[in-house]
Amino acid sequence: MMLLLPPSETKRIGGDGPALRLDALHFPALNPLRRSLADELVALADDREASRGALGLSPKQDAEIDRNAALFTSPTVPALRRYTGVLYDALDIETLRGAELSRANSRLAVGSALFGLVRAEDPVPAYRLSAASKLPGQATLAARWRPVLEPVLADIAAHELIVDLRSGSYAGLGRLPGAVDVDVVAEHADGRRTVVSHFNKAHKGRLARVLASSRAEPADAAAVAAVARRAGMRVERRGNELTVVVPA
């Protein structure tokens, strides 16, 4: 089973790993586009105004541009420890130990606007590029990633179940028919249900932790839902679509 997470805008800075080497990452078929995007970000960093426009940054965020400029020289950390924010706080990978951590590292992956797809322990630097960014003179990232990322995802899906926890813009970088999709809704006292926005990420992070560390090896959506329910989560299923129901 692969649990496919979105990245985060916020990232832990620094690190103690060697500088970026694309051949150290999983899924080498993605390396030509990874290289092109990284080279473009490094070159773009020479023009702060253009970088701000392409990346949606304010002048107060110029440190993000500096990180892009140092993509090939700055230290790395494993991907699951690079990304921060609500989902990753709930996942709380740092507190897993032993067999649970080993299972989590083998199951978790991140969909990335820069790297396409990375495994939990792939060493990556701090960077700034979101799925909605558009680099000058280039097609959208979705148009660039789909032709190369979708065959990689399809090959993985042919051999193991994928639970897709990505947000819409990152799912758009590589569509994945047949994956287990997850939504989160809040149920009110009168029975009304509303879409969960901000805390959607927290609930998906909790689900990812449950599934990543479980001894179970679910082979379909029904089995995924069963693992979540045993952990106390309220989950409904319709085909390959799971809905996590939380109190409003």
PDB file of C-alpha atoms in Angstrom:
ATOM      1  CA  MET A   1       0.000   0.000   0.000  1.00  0.00           C
ATOM      2  CA  MET A   2       1.179   3.499  -0.840  1.00  0.00           C
ATOM      3  CA  LEU A   3      -0.214   6.505   1.016  1.00  0.00           C
ATOM      4  CA  LEU A   4       0.147   9.489  -1.266  1.00  0.00           C
ATOM      5  CA  LEU A   5       0.360  12.770   0.648  1.00  0.00           C
ATOM      6  CA  PRO A   6       0.320  16.375  -0.520  1.00  0.00           C
ATOM      7  CA  PRO A   7       3.416  18.457   0.249  1.00  0.00           C
ATOM      8  CA  SER A   8       3.225  21.641   2.288  1.00  0.00           C
ATOM      9  CA  GLU A   9       4.041  25.254   1.517  1.00  0.00           C
ATOM     10  CA  THR A  10       5.976  25.404   4.779  1.00  0.00           C
ATOM     11  CA  LYS A  11       9.132  23.355   5.046  1.00  0.00           C
ATOM     12  CA  ARG A  12      11.737  22.740   7.683  1.00  0.00           C
ATOM     13  CA  ILE A  13      14.883  24.638   6.749  1.00  0.00           C
ATOM     14  CA  GLY A  14      18.443  23.358   6.942  1.00  0.00           C
ATOM     15  CA  GLY A  15      19.358  19.716   7.251  1.00  0.00           C
ATOM     16  CA  ASP A  16      22.338  17.448   7.718  1.00  0.00           C
ATOM     17  CA  GLY A  17      22.219  15.385   4.534  1.00  0.00           C
ATOM     18  CA  PRO A  18      24.343  15.806   1.409  1.00  0.00           C
ATOM     19  CA  ALA A  19      23.352  18.224  -1.348  1.00  0.00           C
ATOM     20  CA  LEU A  20      20.623  17.195  -3.776  1.00  0.00           C
ATOM     21  CA  ARG A  21      21.403  14.313  -6.110  1.00  0.00           C
ATOM     22  CA  LEU A  22      18.509  13.428  -8.362  1.00  0.00           C
ATOM     23  CA  ASP A  23      19.827   9.893  -8.798  1.00  0.00           C
ATOM     24  CA  ALA A  24      19.356   9.384  -5.039  1.00  0.00           C
ATOM     25  CA  LEU A  25      15.587   9.774  -5.417  1.00  0.00           C
ATOM     26  CA  HIS A  26      13.103   7.042  -6.241  1.00  0.00           C
ATOM     27  CA  PHE A  27      11.320   6.970  -9.614  1.00  0.00           C
ATOM     28  CA  PRO A  28      14.223   7.855 -11.950  1.00  0.00           C
ATOM     29  CA  ALA A  29      11.865   8.246 -14.917  1.00  0.00           C
ATOM     30  CA  LEU A  30      10.947  11.600 -13.368  1.00  0.00           C
ATOM     31  CA  ASN A  31      14.527  12.891 -13.300  1.00  0.00           C
ATOM     32  CA  PRO A  32      14.576  14.754 -16.648  1.00  0.00           C
ATOM     33  CA  LEU A  33      11.644  16.960 -15.614  1.00  0.00           C
ATOM     34  CA  ARG A  34      12.955  17.256 -12.062  1.00  0.00           C
ATOM     35  CA  ARG A  35      16.233  18.545 -13.491  1.00  0.00           C
ATOM     36  CA  SER A  36      14.504  21.015 -15.826  1.00  0.00           C
ATOM     37  CA  LEU A  37      12.310  22.430 -13.059  1.00  0.00           C
ATOM     38  CA  ALA A  38      15.198  22.706 -10.602  1.00  0.00           C
ATOM     39  CA  ASP A  39      17.396  24.451 -13.188  1.00  0.00           C
ATOM     40  CA  GLU A  40      14.553  26.854 -13.983  1.00  0.00           C
ATOM     41  CA  LEU A  41      14.028  27.676 -10.300  1.00  0.00           C
ATOM     42  CA  VAL A  42      17.730  28.329  -9.749  1.00  0.00           C
ATOM     43  CA  ALA A  43      17.859  30.632 -12.793  1.00  0.00           C
ATOM     44  CA  LEU A  44      14.618  32.364 -11.814  1.00  0.00           C
ATOM     45  CA  ALA A  45      16.056  33.158  -8.376  1.00  0.00           C
ATOM     46  CA  ASP A  46      18.358  35.721 -10.034  1.00  0.00           C
ATOM     47  CA  ASP A  47      15.261  37.865 -10.680  1.00  0.00           C
ATOM     48  CA  ARG A  48      13.457  38.445  -7.392  1.00  0.00           C
ATOM     49  CA  GLU A  49      10.504  40.270  -8.913  1.00  0.00           C
ATOM     50  CA  ALA A  50       9.908  37.526 -11.453  1.00  0.00           C
ATOM     51  CA  SER A  51      10.310  34.881  -8.736  1.00  0.00           C
ATOM     52  CA  ARG A  52       7.731  36.592  -6.552  1.00  0.00           C
ATOM     53  CA  GLY A  53       5.262  36.712  -9.421  1.00  0.00           C
ATOM     54  CA  ALA A  54       5.757  33.108 -10.489  1.00  0.00           C
ATOM     55  CA  LEU A  55       5.753  31.677  -6.968  1.00  0.00           C
ATOM     56  CA  GLY A  56       3.129  33.933  -5.374  1.00  0.00           C
ATOM     57  CA  LEU A  57       5.509  35.454  -2.839  1.00  0.00           C
ATOM     58  CA  SER A  58       5.712  38.822  -1.123  1.00  0.00           C
ATOM     59  CA  PRO A  59       8.994  40.694  -0.531  1.00  0.00           C
ATOM     60  CA  LYS A  60       8.902  39.436   3.068  1.00  0.00           C
ATOM     61  CA  GLN A  61       9.267  35.897   1.693  1.00  0.00           C
ATOM     62  CA  ASP A  62      12.467  36.480  -0.261  1.00  0.00           C
ATOM     63  CA  ALA A  63      14.205  33.845   1.867  1.00  0.00           C
ATOM     64  CA  GLU A  64      12.176  31.310  -0.145  1.00  0.00           C
ATOM     65  CA  ILE A  65      13.840  32.607  -3.309  1.00  0.00           C
ATOM     66  CA  ASP A  66      17.251  32.246  -1.673  1.00  0.00           C
ATOM     67  CA  ARG A  67      16.433  28.607  -0.930  1.00  0.00           C
ATOM     68  CA  ASN A  68      15.586  28.017  -4.573  1.00  0.00           C
ATOM     69  CA  ALA A  69      18.871  29.598  -5.583  1.00  0.00           C
ATOM     70  CA  ALA A  70      20.689  27.042  -3.394  1.00  0.00           C
ATOM     71  CA  LEU A  71      18.740  23.973  -4.547  1.00  0.00           C
ATOM     72  CA  PHE A  72      21.842  22.077  -5.618  1.00  0.00           C
ATOM     73  CA  THR A  73      24.120  23.139  -2.758  1.00  0.00           C
ATOM     74  CA  SER A  74      21.960  23.256   0.387  1.00  0.00           C
ATOM     75  CA  PRO A  75      21.676  20.301   2.773  1.00  0.00           C
ATOM     76  CA  THR A  76      18.887  17.744   2.507  1.00  0.00           C
ATOM     77  CA  VAL A  77      16.690  15.827   4.933  1.00  0.00           C
ATOM     78  CA  PRO A  78      14.306  12.914   4.285  1.00  0.00           C
ATOM     79  CA  ALA A  79      11.138  14.148   2.599  1.00  0.00           C
ATOM     80  CA  LEU A  80       8.815  13.226   5.480  1.00  0.00           C
ATOM     81  CA  ARG A  81      10.895  15.430   7.775  1.00  0.00           C
ATOM     82  CA  ARG A  82      11.194  18.286   5.305  1.00  0.00           C
ATOM     83  CA  TYR A  83       7.470  19.055   5.065  1.00  0.00           C
ATOM     84  CA  THR A  84       5.682  20.708   7.982  1.00  0.00           C
ATOM     85  CA  GLY A  85       2.213  22.070   8.703  1.00  0.00           C
ATOM     86  CA  VAL A  86      -1.154  20.750   9.832  1.00  0.00           C
ATOM     87  CA  LEU A  87      -1.158  17.390   8.037  1.00  0.00           C
ATOM     88  CA  TYR A  88       2.434  16.592   8.998  1.00  0.00           C
ATOM     89  CA  ASP A  89       1.854  17.640  12.606  1.00  0.00           C
ATOM     90  CA  ALA A  90      -1.027  15.147  12.789  1.00  0.00           C
ATOM     91  CA  LEU A  91       1.024  12.452  11.050  1.00  0.00           C
ATOM     92  CA  ASP A  92       3.752  13.064  13.662  1.00  0.00           C
ATOM     93  CA  ILE A  93       6.285  10.791  12.015  1.00  0.00           C
ATOM     94  CA  GLU A  94       8.912  11.690  14.626  1.00  0.00           C
ATOM     95  CA  THR A  95       7.094   9.716  17.338  1.00  0.00           C
ATOM     96  CA  LEU A  96       6.905   6.426  15.408  1.00  0.00           C
ATOM     97  CA  ARG A  97       9.463   3.805  16.376  1.00  0.00           C
ATOM     98  CA  GLY A  98      10.655   0.380  15.337  1.00  0.00           C
ATOM     99  CA  ALA A  99       8.367  -1.655  13.092  1.00  0.00           C
ATOM    100  CA  GLU A 100       5.779   1.132  12.921  1.00  0.00           C
ATOM    101  CA  LEU A 101       8.356   3.587  11.592  1.00  0.00           C
ATOM    102  CA  SER A 102       9.677   1.029   9.126  1.00  0.00           C
ATOM    103  CA  ARG A 103       6.175   0.412   7.792  1.00  0.00           C
ATOM    104  CA  ALA A 104       5.490   4.144   7.571  1.00  0.00           C
ATOM    105  CA  ASN A 105       8.692   4.802   5.633  1.00  0.00           C
ATOM    106  CA  SER A 106       7.834   2.071   3.148  1.00  0.00           C
ATOM    107  CA  ARG A 107       4.238   3.215   2.642  1.00  0.00           C
ATOM    108  CA  LEU A 108       4.344   7.012   2.668  1.00  0.00           C
ATOM    109  CA  ALA A 109       5.090   9.121  -0.393  1.00  0.00           C
ATOM    110  CA  VAL A 110       4.641  12.777  -1.252  1.00  0.00           C
ATOM    111  CA  GLY A 111       3.363  14.330  -4.472  1.00  0.00           C
ATOM    112  CA  SER A 112       5.592  17.319  -5.167  1.00  0.00           C
ATOM    113  CA  ALA A 113       5.433  20.159  -7.689  1.00  0.00           C
ATOM    114  CA  LEU A 114       9.232  20.048  -7.997  1.00  0.00           C
ATOM    115  CA  PHE A 115      10.001  16.332  -7.706  1.00  0.00           C
ATOM    116  CA  GLY A 116       6.741  14.792  -8.892  1.00  0.00           C
ATOM    117  CA  LEU A 117       6.774  11.928  -6.404  1.00  0.00           C
ATOM    118  CA  VAL A 118       9.201  11.066  -3.606  1.00  0.00           C
ATOM    119  CA  ARG A 119       9.346   8.320  -1.019  1.00  0.00           C
ATOM    120  CA  ALA A 120       9.426   9.106   2.695  1.00  0.00           C
ATOM    121  CA  GLU A 121      13.201   8.799   3.039  1.00  0.00           C
ATOM    122  CA  ASP A 122      14.223  10.456  -0.227  1.00  0.00           C
ATOM    123  CA  PRO A 123      16.639  13.306   0.636  1.00  0.00           C
ATOM    124  CA  VAL A 124      15.340  16.687  -0.521  1.00  0.00           C
ATOM    125  CA  PRO A 125      16.389  20.316   0.096  1.00  0.00           C
ATOM    126  CA  ALA A 126      14.128  23.166   1.173  1.00  0.00           C
ATOM    127  CA  TYR A 127      12.461  24.781  -1.845  1.00  0.00           C
ATOM    128  CA  ARG A 128       9.442  26.787  -2.930  1.00  0.00           C
ATOM    129  CA  LEU A 129       7.259  25.639  -5.814  1.00  0.00           C
ATOM    130  CA  SER A 130       3.554  24.897  -5.533  1.00  0.00           C
ATOM    131  CA  ALA A 131       1.216  23.100  -7.930  1.00  0.00           C
ATOM    132  CA  ALA A 132      -0.360  26.430  -8.882  1.00  0.00           C
ATOM    133  CA  SER A 133       2.957  28.086  -9.762  1.00  0.00           C
ATOM    134  CA  LYS A 134       3.683  28.842 -13.394  1.00  0.00           C
ATOM    135  CA  LEU A 135       7.279  29.335 -14.395  1.00  0.00           C
ATOM    136  CA  PRO A 136       7.912  32.067 -16.996  1.00  0.00           C
ATOM    137  CA  GLY A 137       7.560  30.964 -20.609  1.00  0.00           C
ATOM    138  CA  GLN A 138       6.442  27.451 -19.655  1.00  0.00           C
ATOM    139  CA  ALA A 139       3.199  25.491 -19.657  1.00  0.00           C
ATOM    140  CA  THR A 140       1.419  24.851 -16.370  1.00  0.00           C
ATOM    141  CA  LEU A 141       2.979  22.356 -14.012  1.00  0.00           C
ATOM    142  CA  ALA A 142       0.007  20.031 -14.503  1.00  0.00           C
ATOM    143  CA  ALA A 143       0.559  20.047 -18.273  1.00  0.00           C
ATOM    144  CA  ARG A 144       4.253  19.312 -17.762  1.00  0.00           C
ATOM    145  CA  TRP A 145       3.906  16.652 -15.073  1.00  0.00           C
ATOM    146  CA  ARG A 146       0.993  14.563 -16.312  1.00  0.00           C
ATOM    147  CA  PRO A 147       2.738  12.924 -19.290  1.00  0.00           C
ATOM    148  CA  VAL A 148       5.623  11.705 -17.123  1.00  0.00           C
ATOM    149  CA  LEU A 149       4.038  11.274 -13.685  1.00  0.00           C
ATOM    150  CA  GLU A 150       0.861   9.443 -14.659  1.00  0.00           C
ATOM    151  CA  PRO A 151       2.682   6.415 -16.157  1.00  0.00           C
ATOM    152  CA  VAL A 152       4.756   6.119 -12.968  1.00  0.00           C
ATOM    153  CA  LEU A 153       1.641   6.257 -10.789  1.00  0.00           C
ATOM    154  CA  ALA A 154      -0.139   3.751 -13.036  1.00  0.00           C
ATOM    155  CA  ASP A 155       2.785   1.334 -12.725  1.00  0.00           C
ATOM    156  CA  ILE A 156       2.695   1.578  -8.932  1.00  0.00           C
ATOM    157  CA  ALA A 157      -1.089   1.108  -8.908  1.00  0.00           C
ATOM    158  CA  ALA A 158      -0.704  -2.059 -10.944  1.00  0.00           C
ATOM    159  CA  HIS A 159       1.227  -3.627  -8.056  1.00  0.00           C
ATOM    160  CA  GLU A 160      -0.142  -2.064  -4.881  1.00  0.00           C
ATOM    161  CA  LEU A 161      -3.118  -0.179  -3.511  1.00  0.00           C
ATOM    162  CA  ILE A 162      -2.771   3.615  -3.480  1.00  0.00           C
ATOM    163  CA  VAL A 163      -4.652   5.766  -0.977  1.00  0.00           C
ATOM    164  CA  ASP A 164      -4.684   9.260  -2.465  1.00  0.00           C
ATOM    165  CA  LEU A 165      -4.667  11.961   0.224  1.00  0.00           C
ATOM    166  CA  ARG A 166      -3.502  14.759  -2.070  1.00  0.00           C
ATOM    167  CA  SER A 167      -5.352  18.061  -2.371  1.00  0.00           C
ATOM    168  CA  GLY A 168      -6.997  18.928  -5.675  1.00  0.00           C
ATOM    169  CA  SER A 169      -4.171  20.941  -7.214  1.00  0.00           C
ATOM    170  CA  TYR A 170      -1.594  18.240  -6.474  1.00  0.00           C
ATOM    171  CA  ALA A 171      -3.901  15.455  -7.635  1.00  0.00           C
ATOM    172  CA  GLY A 172      -4.063  17.417 -10.886  1.00  0.00           C
ATOM    173  CA  LEU A 173      -0.329  16.910 -11.457  1.00  0.00           C
ATOM    174  CA  GLY A 174      -0.904  13.202 -11.959  1.00  0.00           C
ATOM    175  CA  ARG A 175      -4.371  11.708 -12.155  1.00  0.00           C
ATOM    176  CA  LEU A 176      -4.816   8.280 -10.653  1.00  0.00           C
ATOM    177  CA  PRO A 177      -8.009   6.404 -11.601  1.00  0.00           C
ATOM    178  CA  GLY A 178      -8.761   3.517  -9.296  1.00  0.00           C
ATOM    179  CA  ALA A 179      -7.037   4.937  -6.225  1.00  0.00           C
ATOM    180  CA  VAL A 180      -8.809   5.113  -2.874  1.00  0.00           C
ATOM    181  CA  ASP A 181      -9.869   8.756  -2.514  1.00  0.00           C
ATOM    182  CA  VAL A 182     -10.557  10.377   0.857  1.00  0.00           C
ATOM    183  CA  ASP A 183     -12.815  13.296   1.804  1.00  0.00           C
ATOM    184  CA  VAL A 184     -13.533  14.765   5.232  1.00  0.00           C
ATOM    185  CA  VAL A 185     -16.925  16.126   6.309  1.00  0.00           C
ATOM    186  CA  ALA A 186     -18.202  17.619   9.564  1.00  0.00           C
ATOM    187  CA  GLU A 187     -21.529  16.382  10.889  1.00  0.00           C
ATOM    188  CA  HIS A 188     -23.653  18.839  12.862  1.00  0.00           C
ATOM    189  CA  ALA A 189     -26.044  17.961  15.688  1.00  0.00           C
ATOM    190  CA  ASP A 190     -29.029  18.297  13.319  1.00  0.00           C
ATOM    191  CA  GLY A 191     -27.486  15.856  10.856  1.00  0.00           C
ATOM    192  CA  ARG A 192     -26.267  18.456   8.355  1.00  0.00           C
ATOM    193  CA  ARG A 193     -22.870  17.841   6.853  1.00  0.00           C
ATOM    194  CA  THR A 194     -20.412  20.447   5.698  1.00  0.00           C
ATOM    195  CA  VAL A 195     -17.023  20.238   4.036  1.00  0.00           C
ATOM    196  CA  VAL A 196     -14.103  20.525   6.417  1.00  0.00           C
ATOM    197  CA  SER A 197     -11.589  23.072   5.124  1.00  0.00           C
ATOM    198  CA  HIS A 198      -8.570  23.848   7.303  1.00  0.00           C
ATOM    199  CA  PHE A 199      -8.831  20.828   9.595  1.00  0.00           C
ATOM    200  CA  ASN A 200      -9.281  18.557   6.581  1.00  0.00           C
ATOM    201  CA  LYS A 201      -5.492  18.288   6.580  1.00  0.00           C
ATOM    202  CA  ALA A 202      -5.334  17.307  10.245  1.00  0.00           C
ATOM    203  CA  HIS A 203      -7.842  14.494   9.822  1.00  0.00           C
ATOM    204  CA  LYS A 204      -6.053  13.212   6.729  1.00  0.00           C
ATOM    205  CA  GLY A 205      -2.799  13.314   8.676  1.00  0.00           C
ATOM    206  CA  ARG A 206      -4.349  11.209  11.453  1.00  0.00           C
ATOM    207  CA  LEU A 207      -5.675   8.733   8.906  1.00  0.00           C
ATOM    208  CA  ALA A 208      -2.259   8.542   7.253  1.00  0.00           C
ATOM    209  CA  ARG A 209      -0.642   7.783  10.617  1.00  0.00           C
ATOM    210  CA  VAL A 210      -3.140   4.999  11.352  1.00  0.00           C
ATOM    211  CA  LEU A 211      -2.689   3.394   7.938  1.00  0.00           C
ATOM    212  CA  ALA A 212       1.070   3.906   7.734  1.00  0.00           C
ATOM    213  CA  SER A 213       1.803   2.270  11.083  1.00  0.00           C
ATOM    214  CA  SER A 214      -0.794  -0.531  10.989  1.00  0.00           C
ATOM    215  CA  ARG A 215       0.253  -4.178  10.790  1.00  0.00           C
ATOM    216  CA  ALA A 216      -2.623  -4.719   8.352  1.00  0.00           C
ATOM    217  CA  GLU A 217      -2.002  -4.849   4.614  1.00  0.00           C
ATOM    218  CA  PRO A 218      -5.281  -3.605   3.128  1.00  0.00           C
ATOM    219  CA  ALA A 219      -5.867  -4.619  -0.473  1.00  0.00           C
ATOM    220  CA  ASP A 220      -8.945  -2.509  -1.201  1.00  0.00           C
ATOM    221  CA  ALA A 221     -11.012   0.434   0.009  1.00  0.00           C
ATOM    222  CA  ALA A 222     -13.154  -1.730   2.294  1.00  0.00           C
ATOM    223  CA  ALA A 223     -10.065  -2.994   4.095  1.00  0.00           C
ATOM    224  CA  VAL A 224      -8.672   0.549   4.400  1.00  0.00           C
ATOM    225  CA  ALA A 225     -11.940   1.673   5.988  1.00  0.00           C
ATOM    226  CA  ALA A 226     -11.822  -1.272   8.390  1.00  0.00           C
ATOM    227  CA  VAL A 227      -8.333  -0.340   9.605  1.00  0.00           C
ATOM    228  CA  ALA A 228      -9.454   3.248  10.202  1.00  0.00           C
ATOM    229  CA  ARG A 229     -12.575   2.135  12.075  1.00  0.00           C
ATOM    230  CA  ARG A 230     -10.565  -0.139  14.362  1.00  0.00           C
ATOM    231  CA  ALA A 231      -8.541   2.953  15.276  1.00  0.00           C
ATOM    232  CA  GLY A 232     -11.739   4.748  16.291  1.00  0.00           C
ATOM    233  CA  MET A 233     -12.311   6.811  13.169  1.00  0.00           C
ATOM    234  CA  ARG A 234     -15.769   7.082  11.642  1.00  0.00           C
ATOM    235  CA  VAL A 235     -15.420   6.218   7.976  1.00  0.00           C
ATOM    236  CA  GLU A 236     -18.036   5.631   5.296  1.00  0.00           C
ATOM    237  CA  ARG A 237     -17.346   3.987   1.957  1.00  0.00           C
ATOM    238  CA  ARG A 238     -18.855   4.203  -1.492  1.00  0.00           C
ATOM    239  CA  GLY A 239     -16.818   2.159  -3.925  1.00  0.00           C
ATOM    240  CA  ASN A 240     -13.261   3.532  -3.822  1.00  0.00           C
ATOM    241  CA  GLU A 241     -14.325   6.752  -2.118  1.00  0.00           C
ATOM    242  CA  LEU A 242     -13.958   7.054   1.642  1.00  0.00           C
ATOM    243  CA  THR A 243     -15.522   9.789   3.745  1.00  0.00           C
ATOM    244  CA  VAL A 244     -14.111  10.540   7.168  1.00  0.00           C
ATOM    245  CA  VAL A 245     -16.951  11.934   9.306  1.00  0.00           C
ATOM    246  CA  VAL A 246     -15.996  14.183  12.232  1.00  0.00           C
ATOM    247  CA  PRO A 247     -18.092  16.179  14.725  1.00  0.00           C
ATOM    248  CA  ALA A 248     -18.784  19.772  13.688  1.00  0.00           C
TER     249      ALA A 248
END
